[in-house]
Structure formats: structure tokens, C-alpha cells
Coordinates of C-alpha atoms in Angstrom, one line a residue:
X1 CA 146.7 225.3 262.2
X2 CA 146.9 228.2 259.7
X3 CA 149.7 230.8 259.3
X4 CA 147.5 234.1 258.9
X5 CA 149.3 237.3 257.3
X6 CA 147.4 240.3 258.0
X7 CA 148.4 242.8 255.5
X8 CA 147.9 246.7 255.6
X9 CA 148.9 248.9 252.9
X10 CA 151.2 251.7 254.0
X11 CA 151.1 255.2 252.7
X12 CA 153.1 256.3 249.6
X13 CA 155.0 259.1 251.4
X14 CA 156.6 256.3 253.8
X15 CA 157.8 254.2 250.6
X16 CA 161.4 255.1 249.4
X17 CA 160.5 253.7 245.8
X18 CA 157.1 255.1 245.5
X19 CA 153.8 253.4 246.7
X20 CA 151.9 250.3 246.1
X21 CA 150.4 249.2 242.8
X22 CA 152.4 251.5 240.2
X23 CA 149.5 253.8 240.1
X24 CA 147.5 252.5 243.0
X25 CA 149.0 254.2 246.1
X26 CA 148.9 251.7 249.2
X27 CA 146.9 254.4 251.3
X28 CA 143.6 254.5 249.6
X29 CA 144.7 254.2 245.9
X30 CA 146.4 256.8 243.6
X31 CA 144.9 258.7 240.7
X32 CA 146.0 256.9 237.5
X33 CA 146.1 260.3 235.8
X34 CA 148.3 262.2 238.5
X35 CA 149.8 259.4 240.3
X36 CA 149.0 261.2 243.5
X37 CA 147.6 259.5 246.3
X38 CA 143.8 259.6 247.0
X39 CA 144.2 258.8 250.7
X40 CA 141.7 257.0 252.6
X41 CA 138.5 258.7 253.5
X42 CA 138.4 261.7 255.7
X43 CA 142.3 262.1 255.6
X44 CA 142.8 259.1 257.6
X45 CA 146.5 257.6 257.8
X46 CA 147.1 253.8 257.6
X47 CA 151.1 254.1 258.6
X48 CA 150.4 251.8 261.5
X49 CA 148.1 249.0 262.3
X50 CA 144.7 250.2 263.2
X51 CA 142.6 249.0 266.0
X52 CA 140.5 246.4 263.8
X53 CA 143.7 245.1 262.5
X54 CA 144.9 244.4 266.3
X55 CA 141.4 243.1 267.2
X56 CA 141.5 240.6 264.3
X57 CA 145.0 239.6 265.1
X58 CA 143.8 238.9 268.7
X59 CA 140.9 236.9 267.8
X60 CA 142.9 234.8 265.3
X61 CA 145.6 234.2 267.9
X62 CA 143.0 233.2 270.5
X63 CA 141.8 230.3 268.0
X64 CA 145.4 229.3 267.8
X65 CA 146.5 230.7 264.4
X66 CA 149.9 232.1 264.1
X67 CA 149.5 235.7 263.1
X68 CA 151.8 237.9 261.4
X69 CA 151.0 241.6 260.9
X70 CA 152.6 243.2 258.0
X71 CA 152.5 247.0 256.6
X72 CA 153.6 246.8 253.2
X73 CA 154.5 250.4 251.5
X74 CA 155.6 249.0 247.9
X75 CA 155.0 246.6 245.4
X76 CA 158.0 244.6 246.3
X77 CA 156.7 244.2 249.8
X78 CA 153.3 243.1 248.9
X79 CA 154.9 240.5 246.4
X80 CA 157.0 239.3 249.4
X81 CA 153.8 238.6 251.4
X82 CA 152.0 236.9 248.3
X83 CA 155.1 234.5 247.4
X84 CA 154.0 232.8 250.7
X85 CA 150.9 231.4 248.8
X86 CA 153.0 229.8 246.1
X87 CA 152.9 226.1 245.3
X88 CA 156.0 223.9 245.2
X89 CA 158.3 224.7 242.1
X90 CA 156.8 223.5 238.9
X91 CA 158.8 221.9 236.0
X92 CA 157.8 224.6 233.8
X93 CA 158.9 227.4 235.9
X94 CA 155.6 229.2 236.3
X95 CA 154.9 230.7 239.7
X96 CA 151.4 229.2 240.8
X97 CA 149.1 229.3 244.0
X98 CA 149.1 226.3 246.3
X99 CA 145.5 225.1 246.5
X100 CA 146.5 223.3 249.7
X101 CA 148.6 226.2 251.5
X102 CA 148.2 226.4 255.1
X103 CA 148.9 230.2 254.8
X104 CA 146.0 232.4 254.9
X105 CA 145.8 236.2 253.8
X106 CA 143.7 238.8 255.3
X107 CA 143.7 242.6 253.7
X108 CA 142.9 245.4 255.8
X109 CA 141.2 247.7 253.5
X110 CA 140.3 251.6 253.8
X111 CA 139.0 251.3 250.3
X112 CA 138.2 249.1 247.4
X113 CA 141.3 250.7 245.6
X114 CA 143.4 248.9 248.3
X115 CA 141.8 245.4 247.8
X116 CA 142.3 246.0 244.2
X117 CA 145.9 246.8 244.5
X118 CA 146.5 243.6 246.2
X119 CA 144.3 241.3 243.7
X120 CA 146.5 243.2 240.8
X121 CA 149.7 241.9 242.1
X122 CA 148.3 238.5 242.6
X123 CA 147.4 238.4 238.9
X124 CA 150.7 239.8 238.0
X125 CA 152.5 237.1 240.0
X126 CA 150.3 234.1 238.6
X127 CA 149.0 235.0 235.2
X128 CA 151.4 233.0 233.0
X129 CA 152.5 234.7 229.7
X130 CA 150.5 233.5 226.6
X131 CA 153.8 231.6 225.1
X132 CA 153.7 229.5 228.3
X133 CA 150.0 228.8 229.0
X134 CA 149.8 225.6 230.8
X135 CA 147.2 223.0 229.8
X136 CA 145.5 223.0 233.0
X137 CA 144.4 226.6 232.7
X138 CA 140.8 227.0 231.6
X139 CA 140.0 227.9 228.1
X140 CA 137.9 231.0 229.3
X141 CA 140.6 232.4 231.7
X142 CA 144.2 233.8 231.8
X143 CA 145.0 233.3 235.3
X144 CA 144.6 230.3 237.7
X145 CA 142.0 230.3 240.6
X146 CA 143.7 233.1 242.8
X147 CA 144.2 232.2 246.5
X148 CA 141.2 233.4 248.6
X149 CA 141.5 236.6 250.8
X150 CA 140.1 237.6 253.9
X151 CA 138.7 241.3 253.8
X152 CA 139.0 243.2 256.9
X153 CA 137.1 246.6 256.5
X154 CA 139.0 249.4 258.6
X155 CA 135.8 251.3 259.0
X156 CA 133.2 248.8 260.1
X157 CA 130.8 251.7 261.1
X158 CA 131.2 253.8 258.1
X159 CA 127.9 254.8 256.3
X160 CA 127.1 256.7 253.0
X161 CA 125.5 256.5 249.6
X162 CA 128.3 254.3 248.3
X163 CA 128.5 250.6 249.6
X164 CA 131.8 249.3 249.3
X165 CA 132.6 245.9 248.2
X166 CA 132.6 244.2 251.2
X167 CA 129.1 245.4 252.1
X168 CA 127.8 244.4 248.5
X169 CA 129.1 241.0 249.1
X170 CA 127.5 240.8 252.7
X171 CA 131.1 240.0 254.0
X172 CA 131.6 240.3 257.9
X173 CA 132.8 243.6 258.9
X174 CA 133.5 242.8 262.8
X175 CA 137.1 241.8 263.4
X176 CA 136.2 238.8 265.4
X177 CA 133.9 237.7 262.9
X178 CA 136.4 238.3 259.9
X179 CA 138.9 236.3 261.9
X180 CA 136.2 233.5 262.0
X181 CA 135.4 233.4 258.5
X182 CA 139.1 233.2 257.5
X183 CA 139.4 230.1 259.8
X184 CA 136.1 228.3 259.5
X185 CA 134.1 230.2 256.8
X186 CA 133.4 229.1 253.2
X187 CA 135.1 230.4 250.1
X188 CA 133.2 232.5 247.5
X189 CA 134.8 232.7 244.0
X190 CA 134.0 235.9 242.1
X191 CA 134.4 237.1 238.7
X192 CA 137.5 239.6 237.8
X193 CA 137.7 242.2 235.0
X194 CA 141.2 242.4 233.7
X195 CA 141.9 245.4 231.1
X196 CA 144.5 245.9 228.5
X197 CA 145.8 248.6 230.3
X198 CA 147.4 246.2 232.8
X199 CA 145.0 246.6 235.7
X200 CA 142.1 244.9 237.1
X201 CA 138.5 245.6 238.2
X202 CA 136.9 244.1 241.2
X203 CA 133.6 246.4 241.5
X204 CA 133.2 248.5 238.3
X205 CA 134.2 251.8 236.3
X206 CA 132.3 254.7 235.7
X207 CA 133.3 257.1 232.6
X208 CA 132.1 260.5 232.7
X209 CA 132.3 263.6 234.8
X210 CA 130.7 266.8 235.9
X211 CA 131.9 270.4 236.2
X212 CA 132.3 272.5 239.3
X213 CA 128.8 273.5 239.4
X214 CA 127.9 269.8 239.1
X215 CA 126.6 270.2 235.3
X216 CA 127.5 266.9 233.4
X217 CA 130.3 267.2 231.0
X218 CA 129.1 265.0 228.0
X219 CA 131.6 263.1 226.0
X220 CA 131.7 260.9 222.9
X221 CA 133.2 257.5 222.2
X222 CA 132.4 254.2 220.8
X223 CA 131.0 251.6 223.1
X224 CA 130.9 247.9 222.3
X225 CA 129.9 244.9 224.4
X226 CA 130.8 241.6 222.5
X227 CA 128.9 242.3 219.3
X228 CA 126.4 244.8 220.6
X229 CA 127.1 248.7 220.0
X230 CA 125.7 251.0 222.6
X231 CA 127.0 254.0 221.2
X232 CA 128.9 254.6 217.7
X233 CA 130.8 257.8 218.6
X234 CA 128.3 260.3 217.5
X235 CA 126.1 260.6 220.5
X236 CA 127.0 262.7 223.5
X237 CA 127.4 260.4 226.3
X238 CA 126.5 261.4 230.1
X239 CA 128.2 258.3 231.6
X240 CA 129.1 254.7 230.8
X241 CA 129.1 252.2 233.7
X242 CA 130.9 249.1 233.6
X243 CA 129.7 246.7 236.2
X244 CA 131.2 243.5 237.6
X245 CA 129.6 244.3 240.8
X246 CA 126.9 247.2 241.8
X247 CA 129.0 250.0 243.0
X248 CA 128.2 252.3 239.9
X249 CA 124.6 250.9 239.5
X250 CA 123.1 254.4 239.8
X251 CA 124.4 257.9 238.9
X252 CA 122.6 260.5 241.3
X253 CA 119.0 259.0 240.9
X254 CA 119.5 257.5 237.2
X255 CA 119.6 253.9 237.1
X256 CA 122.2 252.6 235.1
X257 CA 122.9 248.9 235.9
X258 CA 120.1 246.6 236.5
X259 CA 121.4 243.4 237.8
X260 CA 125.2 243.3 238.0
X261 CA 126.3 240.1 239.4
X262 CA 129.9 239.6 240.4
X263 CA 129.8 235.6 239.9
X264 CA 127.8 235.3 236.6
X265 CA 130.7 235.4 234.3
X266 CA 129.5 238.5 232.5
X267 CA 129.9 242.1 232.7
X268 CA 127.0 244.5 232.5
X269 CA 127.6 247.9 230.7
X270 CA 125.4 250.9 230.4
X271 CA 125.5 254.0 228.4
X272 CA 123.2 257.3 229.4
X273 CA 122.7 259.4 226.5
X274 CA 120.5 262.8 226.8
X275 CA 117.5 263.2 224.7
X276 CA 115.9 266.5 224.2
X277 CA 111.9 266.5 224.9
X278 CA 110.2 268.7 222.6
X279 CA 108.7 271.7 224.8
X280 CA 104.9 272.3 224.8
X281 CA 103.9 276.2 224.4
X282 CA 105.3 278.2 227.0
X283 CA 107.5 275.6 228.7
X284 CA 111.3 275.3 228.7
X285 CA 113.2 272.9 226.9
X286 CA 113.9 269.6 228.9
X287 CA 116.3 266.7 228.7
X288 CA 115.6 263.1 229.7
X289 CA 118.3 260.3 229.5
X290 CA 118.0 257.0 227.5
X291 CA 120.1 254.2 229.1
X292 CA 121.3 251.6 226.8
X293 CA 122.2 248.4 228.4
X294 CA 124.0 245.1 227.2
X295 CA 125.6 242.3 229.1
X296 CA 128.6 240.1 227.6
X297 CA 132.2 238.7 228.2
X298 CA 134.0 241.8 227.0
X299 CA 133.6 245.6 226.6
X300 CA 135.6 248.1 224.8
X301 CA 135.4 251.9 225.0
X302 CA 137.2 254.0 222.1
X303 CA 137.1 257.8 223.2
X304 CA 136.6 260.3 220.5
X305 CA 137.3 263.2 222.9
X306 CA 140.8 263.8 223.9
X307 CA 140.5 262.8 227.4
X308 CA 137.5 261.2 229.2
X309 CA 137.7 261.2 233.2
X310 CA 136.7 257.9 234.9
X311 CA 136.8 256.2 238.4
X312 CA 137.8 252.3 238.4
X313 CA 137.2 250.9 241.6
X314 CA 137.3 254.3 243.2
X315 CA 140.7 255.2 241.5
X316 CA 140.5 258.4 239.2
X317 CA 142.0 258.3 235.7
X318 CA 141.7 259.7 232.2
X319 CA 141.0 257.5 229.2
X320 CA 142.7 258.9 226.1
X321 CA 142.9 255.8 223.8
X322 CA 140.9 252.5 223.5
X323 CA 140.7 250.4 226.7
X324 CA 139.1 246.9 226.7
X325 CA 138.0 244.9 229.8
X326 CA 137.2 241.3 229.9
X327 CA 135.8 238.8 232.2
X328 CA 137.7 236.1 234.0
X329 CA 134.9 234.0 235.6
X330 CA 135.7 233.0 239.3
X331 CA 139.1 234.0 239.1
X332 CA 139.4 235.5 242.6
X333 CA 137.9 234.5 245.9
X334 CA 137.1 236.0 249.4
X335 CA 136.6 234.0 252.9
X336 CA 132.9 234.4 253.9
X337 CA 131.1 234.0 257.2

């Protein structure tokens, strides 16, 4: 039978040395620009296990699993949990996940940013340095197959225009169903976006912002997807969507991404550029948006403006220098129903 660790991320205010993720506060994710915790939706707190966590633990225990609930309030505490997924020591000294481990991990998430914070720690634990790259690592990957994760949404009944990653992947939301998936379900491997800022992206990123009145703030930058150039830096850009999954597929009513697939080994990128429409007599000048799209292995954004606001898996930040994302095909995985 399995040992199951039910991991909840605690709030930054309870962590003596700061919150999880070194920029991702445990409770909902921190702003990468300010370092302040964004908090879970509607101001909810996550210092103690919530009802879905207790219900999932009961369902696992009823099936004979040995269950431990952990509230981690720092990267170090998350890392202590992840160490239980290690394979036996290797001759090369690398930390490596155990594909035959009897330990299973369930992450209780109030937001995609919390799930990202855990996956980010997995990557930091198991990604070998380039100088010690083992022969068994696939040529198109910088990390081995990361251990599968059970995802327990803390708000199963939450509804709204933005679908979280669990909803996009059609993962179970009921605690008992999550428990069944972890013990009996299959494993679905998914692509991971790594970036040269040291972080990861599970769903996607959206670059751009609006002012307090809701008017778009155009910015300029060079956007490249493999060999395709979507903007050379001269165009004013409304938004740039970088999609592994479909969380940023639309902006208001404007379609950006057409068919983001988190398991196809490619990233889809869209750039929306305003194009003026020549007015007819007596009519006001209008603007339409041209959407340029491309798919590939990697994307690079080089901002021409001093700072470009963005959301990455729901975490706020500002881009002031070149940032590149690249696809790690099938690098992470979830338990499915």
C-alpha cells in the first residue's frame, strides 16, 4: 500500500524565513515584481488544513493508505517532502526521482501558482547541472520524468470566467475522487515550460496590461518563436500570450490562442497588434486587432519598453530584459481519474 503525503502550502506571514518559491508565496503565489503575497482568491487563508484536505485524507485512509498531512511554509519544508520521492543514491551523486516509489504526493491548491511552486521545487531538485548531464536523459529535455502529482483543488465549487489548470485537464475535484485517482487512476504526462529566469510555467503567460480605466497599455518588444518573428519591436502590442495550456487563450472577447495542447511538445504564442481602420465619411476612427500566431519549441521576448507587466500562471511580474521559455515535453505528470 502507498504512503501518501497531502501537502498544503502555508501563508508567507507564518514563515520565519519567507514564503515558498523564492518569489512564489505559498498561499496563492507572490508577485514576482513586488514579492508581496497575492493570497488565495477572495482573501481566504490556508494556514490550517481545510475541509477538502481532511476529506481527502479520510478517503485515502479508508482505502488503507498511510496518510500524512503537511503544511509547508518555506521552500526548505517543501523540499523535505519532495526528498521522499528520491530514488536510492546514484554513483554520480545526482538526486533522481524513484519511478517505483511507494510514496505518492497530493498537492492541495488554492491557485495554479501554488501548484507551480511545487513543480518548480521538483525541477530544482532533479534538474542536473549541464556539466553532469547523465546519458539516460532525453536529448530534448533538461529534467528527468518528474514524479506524478495528485491535484486537490481547495475550491471544488468555484466558478468564473477563468478555468484553472485542474478544470482544463478535466481532473477530479471531489476529495474522494482525487483519492481514488491517486490510488487507482492513470498517469498523464504533460509538457513543462522552463524559462531562463529560473522558473517554470504550467499553464501560460500573458504579457500586457490595462490602465485603471480599463484602456489597454500598448508596449513594444521583439517576439520570436523558433525562427518565426511575430513582432520585430516596432509594432505597438496589446498583448502577447504564451500558452502551454489554454488559461490565456482569450483576452476579453479577443481570441489569442487557437489550440493550446499541454501534451504536444510545442508552445503556442500569439501577439495582438492594433490596426487602425480608415473611417468612412462622418464616422469615428476605429481599431481592430490583428493576431499573429506561431507554434514551436521555444519563444523569446525582448522588451523595448522599460517594464512590461505580465501574468505567469496567475503570478504578477514585470519584464525588463529578454526572457526565453522552452518546452520540456512530458516532463511533469498528474494522476487522473
